[in-house]
PDB file of C-alpha atoms in Angstrom:
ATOM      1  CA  UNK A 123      14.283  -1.590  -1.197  1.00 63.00           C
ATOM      2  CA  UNK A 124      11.903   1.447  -1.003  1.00 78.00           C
ATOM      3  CA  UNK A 125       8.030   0.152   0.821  1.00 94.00           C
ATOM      4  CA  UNK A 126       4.951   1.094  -0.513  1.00 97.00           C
ATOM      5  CA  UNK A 127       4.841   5.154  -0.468  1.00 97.00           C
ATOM      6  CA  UNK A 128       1.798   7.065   0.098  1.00 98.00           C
ATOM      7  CA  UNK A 129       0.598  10.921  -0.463  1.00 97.00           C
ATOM      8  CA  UNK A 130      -0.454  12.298   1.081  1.00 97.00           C
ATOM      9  CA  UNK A 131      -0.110  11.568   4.465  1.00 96.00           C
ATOM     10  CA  UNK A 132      -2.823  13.805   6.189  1.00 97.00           C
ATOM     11  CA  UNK A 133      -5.684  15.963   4.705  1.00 97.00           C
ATOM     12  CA  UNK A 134      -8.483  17.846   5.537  1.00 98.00           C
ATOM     13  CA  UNK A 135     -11.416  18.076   3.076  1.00 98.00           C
ATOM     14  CA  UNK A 136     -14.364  19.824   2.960  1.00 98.00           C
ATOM     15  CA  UNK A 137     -18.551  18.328   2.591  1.00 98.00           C
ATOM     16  CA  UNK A 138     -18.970  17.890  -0.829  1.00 98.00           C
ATOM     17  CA  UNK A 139     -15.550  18.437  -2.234  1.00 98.00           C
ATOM     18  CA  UNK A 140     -13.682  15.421  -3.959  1.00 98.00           C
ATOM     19  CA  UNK A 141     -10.012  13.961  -2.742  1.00 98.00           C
ATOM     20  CA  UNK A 142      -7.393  11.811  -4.819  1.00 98.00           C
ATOM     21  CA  UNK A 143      -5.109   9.772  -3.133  1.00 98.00           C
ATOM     22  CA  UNK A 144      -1.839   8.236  -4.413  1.00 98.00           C
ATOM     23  CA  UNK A 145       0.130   5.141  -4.135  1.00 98.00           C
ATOM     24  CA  UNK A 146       3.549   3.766  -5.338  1.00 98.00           C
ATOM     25  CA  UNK A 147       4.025   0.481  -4.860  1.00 97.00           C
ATOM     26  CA  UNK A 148       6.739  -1.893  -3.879  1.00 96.00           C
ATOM     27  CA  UNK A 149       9.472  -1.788  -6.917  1.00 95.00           C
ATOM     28  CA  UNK A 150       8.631  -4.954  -9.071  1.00 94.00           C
ATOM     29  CA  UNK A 151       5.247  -5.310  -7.808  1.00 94.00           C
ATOM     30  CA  UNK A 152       2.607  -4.967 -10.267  1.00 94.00           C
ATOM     31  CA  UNK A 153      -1.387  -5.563  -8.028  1.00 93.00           C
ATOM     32  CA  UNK A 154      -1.984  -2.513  -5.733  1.00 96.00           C
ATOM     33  CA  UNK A 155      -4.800  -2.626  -4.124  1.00 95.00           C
ATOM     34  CA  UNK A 156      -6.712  -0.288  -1.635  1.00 96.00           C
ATOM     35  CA  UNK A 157      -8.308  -0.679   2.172  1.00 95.00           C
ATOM     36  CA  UNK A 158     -10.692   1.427   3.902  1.00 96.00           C
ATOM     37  CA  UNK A 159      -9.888   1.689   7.574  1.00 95.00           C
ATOM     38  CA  UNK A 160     -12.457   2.961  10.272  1.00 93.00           C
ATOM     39  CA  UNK A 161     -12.673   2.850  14.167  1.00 88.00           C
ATOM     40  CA  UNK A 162     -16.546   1.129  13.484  1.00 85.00           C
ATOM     41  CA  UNK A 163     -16.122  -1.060  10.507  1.00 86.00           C
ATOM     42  CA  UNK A 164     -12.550  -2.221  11.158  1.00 88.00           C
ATOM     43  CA  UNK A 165     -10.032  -2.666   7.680  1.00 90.00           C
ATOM     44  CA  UNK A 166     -12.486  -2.824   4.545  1.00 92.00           C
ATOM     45  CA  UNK A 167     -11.440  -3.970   0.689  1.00 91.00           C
ATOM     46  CA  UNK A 168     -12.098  -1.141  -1.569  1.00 95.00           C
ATOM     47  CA  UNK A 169     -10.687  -2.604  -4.772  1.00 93.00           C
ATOM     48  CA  UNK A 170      -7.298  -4.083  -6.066  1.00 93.00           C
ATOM     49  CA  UNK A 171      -5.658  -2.999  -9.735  1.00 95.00           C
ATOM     50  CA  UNK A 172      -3.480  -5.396 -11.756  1.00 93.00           C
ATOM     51  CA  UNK A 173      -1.428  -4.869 -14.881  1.00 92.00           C
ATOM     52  CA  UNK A 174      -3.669  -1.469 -14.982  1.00 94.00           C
ATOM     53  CA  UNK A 175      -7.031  -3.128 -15.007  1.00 94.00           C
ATOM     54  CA  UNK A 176      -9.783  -3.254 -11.905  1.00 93.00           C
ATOM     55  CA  UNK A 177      -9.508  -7.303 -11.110  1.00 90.00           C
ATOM     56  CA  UNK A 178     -11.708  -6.952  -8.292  1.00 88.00           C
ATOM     57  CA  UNK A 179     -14.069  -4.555  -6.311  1.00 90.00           C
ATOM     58  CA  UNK A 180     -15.543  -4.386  -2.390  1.00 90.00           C
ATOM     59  CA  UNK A 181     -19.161  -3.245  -1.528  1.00 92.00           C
ATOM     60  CA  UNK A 182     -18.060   0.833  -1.413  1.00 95.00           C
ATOM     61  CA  UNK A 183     -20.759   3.239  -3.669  1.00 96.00           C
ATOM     62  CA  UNK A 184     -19.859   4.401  -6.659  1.00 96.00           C
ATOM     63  CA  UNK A 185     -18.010   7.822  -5.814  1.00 97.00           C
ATOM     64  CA  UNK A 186     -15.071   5.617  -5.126  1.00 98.00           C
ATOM     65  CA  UNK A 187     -12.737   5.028  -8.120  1.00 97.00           C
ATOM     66  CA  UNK A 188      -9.143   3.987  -8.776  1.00 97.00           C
ATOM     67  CA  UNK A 189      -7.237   3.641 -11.421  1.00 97.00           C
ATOM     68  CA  UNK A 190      -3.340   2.424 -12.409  1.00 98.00           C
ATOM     69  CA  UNK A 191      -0.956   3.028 -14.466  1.00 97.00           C
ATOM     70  CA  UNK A 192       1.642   1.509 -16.876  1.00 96.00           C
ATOM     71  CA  UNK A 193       4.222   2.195 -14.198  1.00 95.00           C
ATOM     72  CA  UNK A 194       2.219   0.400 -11.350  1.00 96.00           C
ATOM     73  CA  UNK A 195       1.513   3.731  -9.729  1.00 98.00           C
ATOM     74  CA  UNK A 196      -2.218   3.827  -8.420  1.00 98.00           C
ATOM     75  CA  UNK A 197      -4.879   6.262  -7.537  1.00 98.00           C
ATOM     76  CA  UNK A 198      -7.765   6.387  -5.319  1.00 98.00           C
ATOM     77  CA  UNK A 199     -10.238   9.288  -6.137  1.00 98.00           C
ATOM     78  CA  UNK A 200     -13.379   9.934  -3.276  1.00 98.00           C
ATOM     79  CA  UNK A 201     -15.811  12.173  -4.814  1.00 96.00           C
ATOM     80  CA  UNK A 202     -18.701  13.853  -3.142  1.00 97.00           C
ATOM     81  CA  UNK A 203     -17.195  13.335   0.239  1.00 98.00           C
ATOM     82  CA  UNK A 204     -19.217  12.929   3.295  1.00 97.00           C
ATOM     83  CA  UNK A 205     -18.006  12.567   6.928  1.00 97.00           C
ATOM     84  CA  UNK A 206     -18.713   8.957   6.780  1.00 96.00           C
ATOM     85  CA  UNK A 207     -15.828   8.457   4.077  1.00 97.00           C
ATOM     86  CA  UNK A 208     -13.225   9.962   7.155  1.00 97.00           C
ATOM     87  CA  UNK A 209     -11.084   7.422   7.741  1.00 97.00           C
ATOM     88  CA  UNK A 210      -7.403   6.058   7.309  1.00 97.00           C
ATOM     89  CA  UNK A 211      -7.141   4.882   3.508  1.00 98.00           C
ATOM     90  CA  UNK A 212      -4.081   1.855   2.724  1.00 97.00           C
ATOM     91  CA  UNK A 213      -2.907   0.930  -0.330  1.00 97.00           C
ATOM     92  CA  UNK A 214      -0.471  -2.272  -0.565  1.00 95.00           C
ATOM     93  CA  UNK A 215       0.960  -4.074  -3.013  1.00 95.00           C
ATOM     94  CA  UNK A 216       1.921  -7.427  -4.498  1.00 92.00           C
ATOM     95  CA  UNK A 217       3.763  -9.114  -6.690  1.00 91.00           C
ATOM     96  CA  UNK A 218       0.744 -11.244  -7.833  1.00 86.00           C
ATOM     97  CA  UNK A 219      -3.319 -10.565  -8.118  1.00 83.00           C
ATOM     98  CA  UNK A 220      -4.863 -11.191  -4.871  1.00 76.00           C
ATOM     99  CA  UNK A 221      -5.848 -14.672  -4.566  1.00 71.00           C
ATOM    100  CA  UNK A 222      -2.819 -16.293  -6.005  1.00 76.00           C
ATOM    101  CA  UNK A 223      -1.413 -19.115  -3.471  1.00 75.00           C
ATOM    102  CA  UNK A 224       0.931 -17.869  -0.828  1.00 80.00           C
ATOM    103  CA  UNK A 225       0.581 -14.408  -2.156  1.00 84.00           C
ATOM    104  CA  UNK A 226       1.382 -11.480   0.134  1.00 89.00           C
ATOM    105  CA  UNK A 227       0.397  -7.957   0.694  1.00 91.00           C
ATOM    106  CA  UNK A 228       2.554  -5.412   1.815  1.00 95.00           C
ATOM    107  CA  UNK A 229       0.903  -2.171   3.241  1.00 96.00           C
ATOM    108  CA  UNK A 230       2.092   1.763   2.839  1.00 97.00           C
ATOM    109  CA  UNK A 231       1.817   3.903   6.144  1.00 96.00           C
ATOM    110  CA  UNK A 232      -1.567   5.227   4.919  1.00 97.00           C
ATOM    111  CA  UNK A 233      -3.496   8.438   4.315  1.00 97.00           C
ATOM    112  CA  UNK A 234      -4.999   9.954   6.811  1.00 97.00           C
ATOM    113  CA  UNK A 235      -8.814  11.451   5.155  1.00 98.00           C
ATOM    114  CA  UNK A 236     -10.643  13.793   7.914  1.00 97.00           C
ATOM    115  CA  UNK A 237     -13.945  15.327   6.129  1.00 98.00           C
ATOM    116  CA  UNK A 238     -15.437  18.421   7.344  1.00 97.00           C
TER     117      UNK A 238
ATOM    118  CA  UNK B 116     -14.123 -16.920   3.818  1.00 56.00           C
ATOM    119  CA  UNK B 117     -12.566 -18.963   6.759  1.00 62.00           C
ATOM    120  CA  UNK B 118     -12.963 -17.124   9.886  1.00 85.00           C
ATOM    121  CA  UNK B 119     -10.879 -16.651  12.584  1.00 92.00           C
ATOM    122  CA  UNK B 120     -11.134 -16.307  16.467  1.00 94.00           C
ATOM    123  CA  UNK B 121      -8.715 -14.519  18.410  1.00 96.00           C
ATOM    124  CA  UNK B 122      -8.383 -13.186  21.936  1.00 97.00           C
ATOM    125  CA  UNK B 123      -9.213  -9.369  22.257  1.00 96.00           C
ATOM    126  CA  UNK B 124      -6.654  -8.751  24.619  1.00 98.00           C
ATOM    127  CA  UNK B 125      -2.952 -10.039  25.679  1.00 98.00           C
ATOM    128  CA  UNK B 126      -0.016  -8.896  28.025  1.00 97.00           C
ATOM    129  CA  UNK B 127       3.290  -9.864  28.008  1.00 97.00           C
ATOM    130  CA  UNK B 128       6.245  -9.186  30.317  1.00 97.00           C
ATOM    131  CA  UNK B 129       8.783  -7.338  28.400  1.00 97.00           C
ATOM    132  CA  UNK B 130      11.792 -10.036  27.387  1.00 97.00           C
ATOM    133  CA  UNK B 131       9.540 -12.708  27.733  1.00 97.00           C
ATOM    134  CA  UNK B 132       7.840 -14.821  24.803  1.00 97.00           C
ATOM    135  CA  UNK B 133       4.565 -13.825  23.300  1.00 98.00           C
ATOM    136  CA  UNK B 134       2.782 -16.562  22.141  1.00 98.00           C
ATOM    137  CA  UNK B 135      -0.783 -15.356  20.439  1.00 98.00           C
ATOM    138  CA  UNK B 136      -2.869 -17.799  19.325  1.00 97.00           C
ATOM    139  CA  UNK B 137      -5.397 -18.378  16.611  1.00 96.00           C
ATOM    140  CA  UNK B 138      -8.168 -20.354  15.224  1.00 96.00           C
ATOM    141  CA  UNK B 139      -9.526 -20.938  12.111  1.00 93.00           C
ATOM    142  CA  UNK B 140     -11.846 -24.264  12.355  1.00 91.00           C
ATOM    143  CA  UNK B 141     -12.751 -24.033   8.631  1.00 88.00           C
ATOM    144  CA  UNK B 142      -9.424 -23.360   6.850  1.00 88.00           C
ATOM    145  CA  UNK B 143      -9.348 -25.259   4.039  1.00 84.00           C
ATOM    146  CA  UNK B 144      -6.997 -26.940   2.364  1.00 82.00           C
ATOM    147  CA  UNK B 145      -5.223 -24.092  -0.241  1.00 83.00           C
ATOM    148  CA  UNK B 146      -5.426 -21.355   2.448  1.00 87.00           C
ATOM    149  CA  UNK B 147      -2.556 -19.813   4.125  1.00 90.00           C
ATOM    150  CA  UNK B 148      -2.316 -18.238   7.358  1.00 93.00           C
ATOM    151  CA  UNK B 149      -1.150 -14.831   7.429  1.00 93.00           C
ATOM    152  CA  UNK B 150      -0.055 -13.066  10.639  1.00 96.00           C
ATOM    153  CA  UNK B 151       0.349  -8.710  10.528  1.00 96.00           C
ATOM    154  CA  UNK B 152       0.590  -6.412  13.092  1.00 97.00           C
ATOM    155  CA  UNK B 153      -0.613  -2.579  13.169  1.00 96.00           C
ATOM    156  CA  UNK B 154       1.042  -0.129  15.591  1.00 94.00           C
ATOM    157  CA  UNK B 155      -1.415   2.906  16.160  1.00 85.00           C
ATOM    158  CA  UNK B 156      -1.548   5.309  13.354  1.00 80.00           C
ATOM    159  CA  UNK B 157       0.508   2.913  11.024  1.00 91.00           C
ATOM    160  CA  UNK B 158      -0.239   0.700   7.850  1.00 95.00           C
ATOM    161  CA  UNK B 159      -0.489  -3.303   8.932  1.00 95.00           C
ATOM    162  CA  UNK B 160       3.139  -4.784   9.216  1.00 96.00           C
ATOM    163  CA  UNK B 161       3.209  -8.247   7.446  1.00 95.00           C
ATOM    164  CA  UNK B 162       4.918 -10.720  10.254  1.00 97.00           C
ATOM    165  CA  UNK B 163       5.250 -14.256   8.587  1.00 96.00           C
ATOM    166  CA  UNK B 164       2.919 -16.763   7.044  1.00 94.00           C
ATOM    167  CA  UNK B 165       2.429 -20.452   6.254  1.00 94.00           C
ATOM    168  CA  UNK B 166       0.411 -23.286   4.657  1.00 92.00           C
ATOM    169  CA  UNK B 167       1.121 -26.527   6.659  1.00 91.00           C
ATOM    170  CA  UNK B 168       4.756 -26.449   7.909  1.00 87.00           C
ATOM    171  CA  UNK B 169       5.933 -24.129  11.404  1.00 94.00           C
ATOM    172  CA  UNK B 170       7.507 -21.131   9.792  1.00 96.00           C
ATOM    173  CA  UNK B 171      10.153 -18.544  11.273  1.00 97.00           C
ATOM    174  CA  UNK B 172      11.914 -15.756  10.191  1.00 96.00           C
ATOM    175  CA  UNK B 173      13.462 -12.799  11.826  1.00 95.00           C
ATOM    176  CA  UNK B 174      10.429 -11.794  13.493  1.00 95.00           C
ATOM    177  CA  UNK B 175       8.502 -14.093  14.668  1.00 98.00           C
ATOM    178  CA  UNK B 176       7.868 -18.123  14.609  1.00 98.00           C
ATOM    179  CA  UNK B 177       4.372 -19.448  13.103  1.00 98.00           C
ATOM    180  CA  UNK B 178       3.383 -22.822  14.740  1.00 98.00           C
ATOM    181  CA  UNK B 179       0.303 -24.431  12.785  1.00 96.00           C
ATOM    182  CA  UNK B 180      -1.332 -27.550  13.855  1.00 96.00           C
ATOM    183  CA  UNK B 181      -1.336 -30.629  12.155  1.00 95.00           C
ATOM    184  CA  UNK B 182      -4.626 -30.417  11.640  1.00 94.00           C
ATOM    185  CA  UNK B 183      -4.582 -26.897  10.499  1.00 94.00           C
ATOM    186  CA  UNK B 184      -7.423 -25.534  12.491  1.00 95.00           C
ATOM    187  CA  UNK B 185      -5.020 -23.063  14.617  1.00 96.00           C
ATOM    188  CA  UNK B 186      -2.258 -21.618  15.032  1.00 97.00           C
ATOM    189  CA  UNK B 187       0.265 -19.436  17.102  1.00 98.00           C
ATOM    190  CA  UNK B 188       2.673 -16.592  16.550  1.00 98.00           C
ATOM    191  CA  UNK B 189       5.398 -16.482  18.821  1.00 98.00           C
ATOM    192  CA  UNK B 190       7.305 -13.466  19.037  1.00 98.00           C
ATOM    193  CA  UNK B 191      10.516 -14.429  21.318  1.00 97.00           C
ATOM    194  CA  UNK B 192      11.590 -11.694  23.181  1.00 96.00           C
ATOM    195  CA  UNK B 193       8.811  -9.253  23.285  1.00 97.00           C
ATOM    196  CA  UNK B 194       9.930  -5.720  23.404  1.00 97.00           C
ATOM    197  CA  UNK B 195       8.075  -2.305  24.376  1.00 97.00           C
ATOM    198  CA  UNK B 196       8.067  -1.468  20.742  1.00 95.00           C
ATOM    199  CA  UNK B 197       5.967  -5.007  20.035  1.00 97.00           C
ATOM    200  CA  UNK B 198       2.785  -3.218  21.750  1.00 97.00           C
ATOM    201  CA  UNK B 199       0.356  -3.296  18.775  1.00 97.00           C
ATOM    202  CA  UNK B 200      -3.117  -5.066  17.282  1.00 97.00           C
ATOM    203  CA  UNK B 201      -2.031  -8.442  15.543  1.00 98.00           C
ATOM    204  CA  UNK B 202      -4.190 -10.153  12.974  1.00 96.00           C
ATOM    205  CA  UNK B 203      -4.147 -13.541  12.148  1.00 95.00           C
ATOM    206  CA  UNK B 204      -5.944 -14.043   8.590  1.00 91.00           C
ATOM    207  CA  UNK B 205      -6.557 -16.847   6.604  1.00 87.00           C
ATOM    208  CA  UNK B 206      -6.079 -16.610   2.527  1.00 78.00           C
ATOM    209  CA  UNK B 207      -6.365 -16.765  -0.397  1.00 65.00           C
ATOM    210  CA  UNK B 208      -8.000 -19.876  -1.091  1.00 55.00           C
ATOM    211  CA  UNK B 209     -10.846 -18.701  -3.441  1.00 57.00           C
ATOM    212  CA  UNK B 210     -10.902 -15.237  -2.063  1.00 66.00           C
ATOM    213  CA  UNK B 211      -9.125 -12.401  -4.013  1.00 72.00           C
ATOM    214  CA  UNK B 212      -8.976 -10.124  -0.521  1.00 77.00           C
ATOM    215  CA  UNK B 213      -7.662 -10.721   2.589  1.00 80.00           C
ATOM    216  CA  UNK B 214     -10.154 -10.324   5.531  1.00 81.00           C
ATOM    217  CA  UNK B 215      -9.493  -8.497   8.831  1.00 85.00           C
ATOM    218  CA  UNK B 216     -10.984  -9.438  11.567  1.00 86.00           C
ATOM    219  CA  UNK B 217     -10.651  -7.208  15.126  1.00 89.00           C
ATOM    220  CA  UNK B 218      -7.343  -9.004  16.059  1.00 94.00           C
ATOM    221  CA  UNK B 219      -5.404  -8.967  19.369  1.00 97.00           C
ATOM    222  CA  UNK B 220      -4.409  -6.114  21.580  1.00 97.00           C
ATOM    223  CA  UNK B 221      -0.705  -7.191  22.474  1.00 98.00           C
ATOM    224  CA  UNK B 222       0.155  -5.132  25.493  1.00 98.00           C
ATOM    225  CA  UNK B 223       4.499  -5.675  26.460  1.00 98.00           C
ATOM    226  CA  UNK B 224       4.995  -4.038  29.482  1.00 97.00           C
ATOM    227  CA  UNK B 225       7.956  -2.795  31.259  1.00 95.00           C
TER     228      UNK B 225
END
């Protein structure tokens, strides 16, 4: 069956502007959840969405929002970009919410963010 | 949550095993070990994973200690295409994320 699919796969934004990024996960699977990946700081948590509701959230500012919907499909929105927030973004998916026992994660290709 | 120590670098003969090991001294006693692997450019590849008991499956063997405190991946015949970082990551246990550490630079060479 299809992996997790996400769009898209490279953009270039601009100082200041705002980006959305979107996720389909795994068919079936129902927590999507979102990384932040940097040369400097390695694979970070951003935040993880279950059944459509925010179960759990990493240490990123406030100008980083998801949400879900009823179909499982999840967003990422960036606003107020800086050149800090340039990095390779991953969403993956589960069938259960992170932290359930002998749960697994299954990762999309990514999207590639470079801010300008 | 539990951390884990891995070598920065490997290389590996092409057709040969690659056996990567890990440690995690304070694994406790609901927390699984997870391997993945990331090819440049890519989203992490999930590998295999395992509580107490060795684990295989079409990619790779997982051999965990008895006492749980490390563990090895074993990919059997290493192939070119094999070159990538692998992470070995401990979870759940009462941790809703997994954790990435820097992982280990497997280098198969011709």
């Amino acid at each position: 069956k299809a992996g997790v699919t996400q769009t898209p796969r490279y953009l270039i934004k601009t100082r200041g502007q705002q980006v959305t990024l979107s996720c389909s996960p795994i068919s079936g699977h129902r927590s999507v959840s979102w990384y932040q990946q940097t040369p400097g700081q390695g694979l970070q948590f951003l935040f993880e969405y279950f059944s459509e509701t925010q179960r759990n959230k990493g240490n990123f500012p406030g100008r980083f929002s998801g949400r879900q919907f009823s179909n499982s499909r999840s967003e990422m929105n960036v606003s107020t970009l800086e050149l800090g927030d340039s990095a390779l973004y991953l969403c993956a998916s589960s069938l259960a919410v992170g932290g359930a026992s002998g749960n697994t994660i299954y990762f999309g290709e990514g999207s590639w963010l470079t801010v300008v | 949550d539990a951390k884990t120590t891995q070598p920065p670098s490997m290389d590996c003969a092409e057709g040969r095993a690659a056996n990567l090991p890990c440690n995690h001294s304070t694994i406790s006693g609901n927390e699984y070990v997870y391997w993945y692997r990331q090819i440049h450019s890519q989203g992490p590849q999930y590998i295999i994973h395992g509580l107490k008991n060795n684990e295989t499956n079409e990619m790779a063997s997982l051999i965990i200690t008895e006492d749980r405190k490390s563990s090895t991946l074993i990919l059997p015949h290493a192939t070119l295409r094999d070159t990538a970082v692998y992470y070995c990551i401990v979870g759940w246990g009462s941790n809703y994320k997994l954790t990435f550490g820097k992982g280990t630079l497997l280098t198969v060479n011709p």
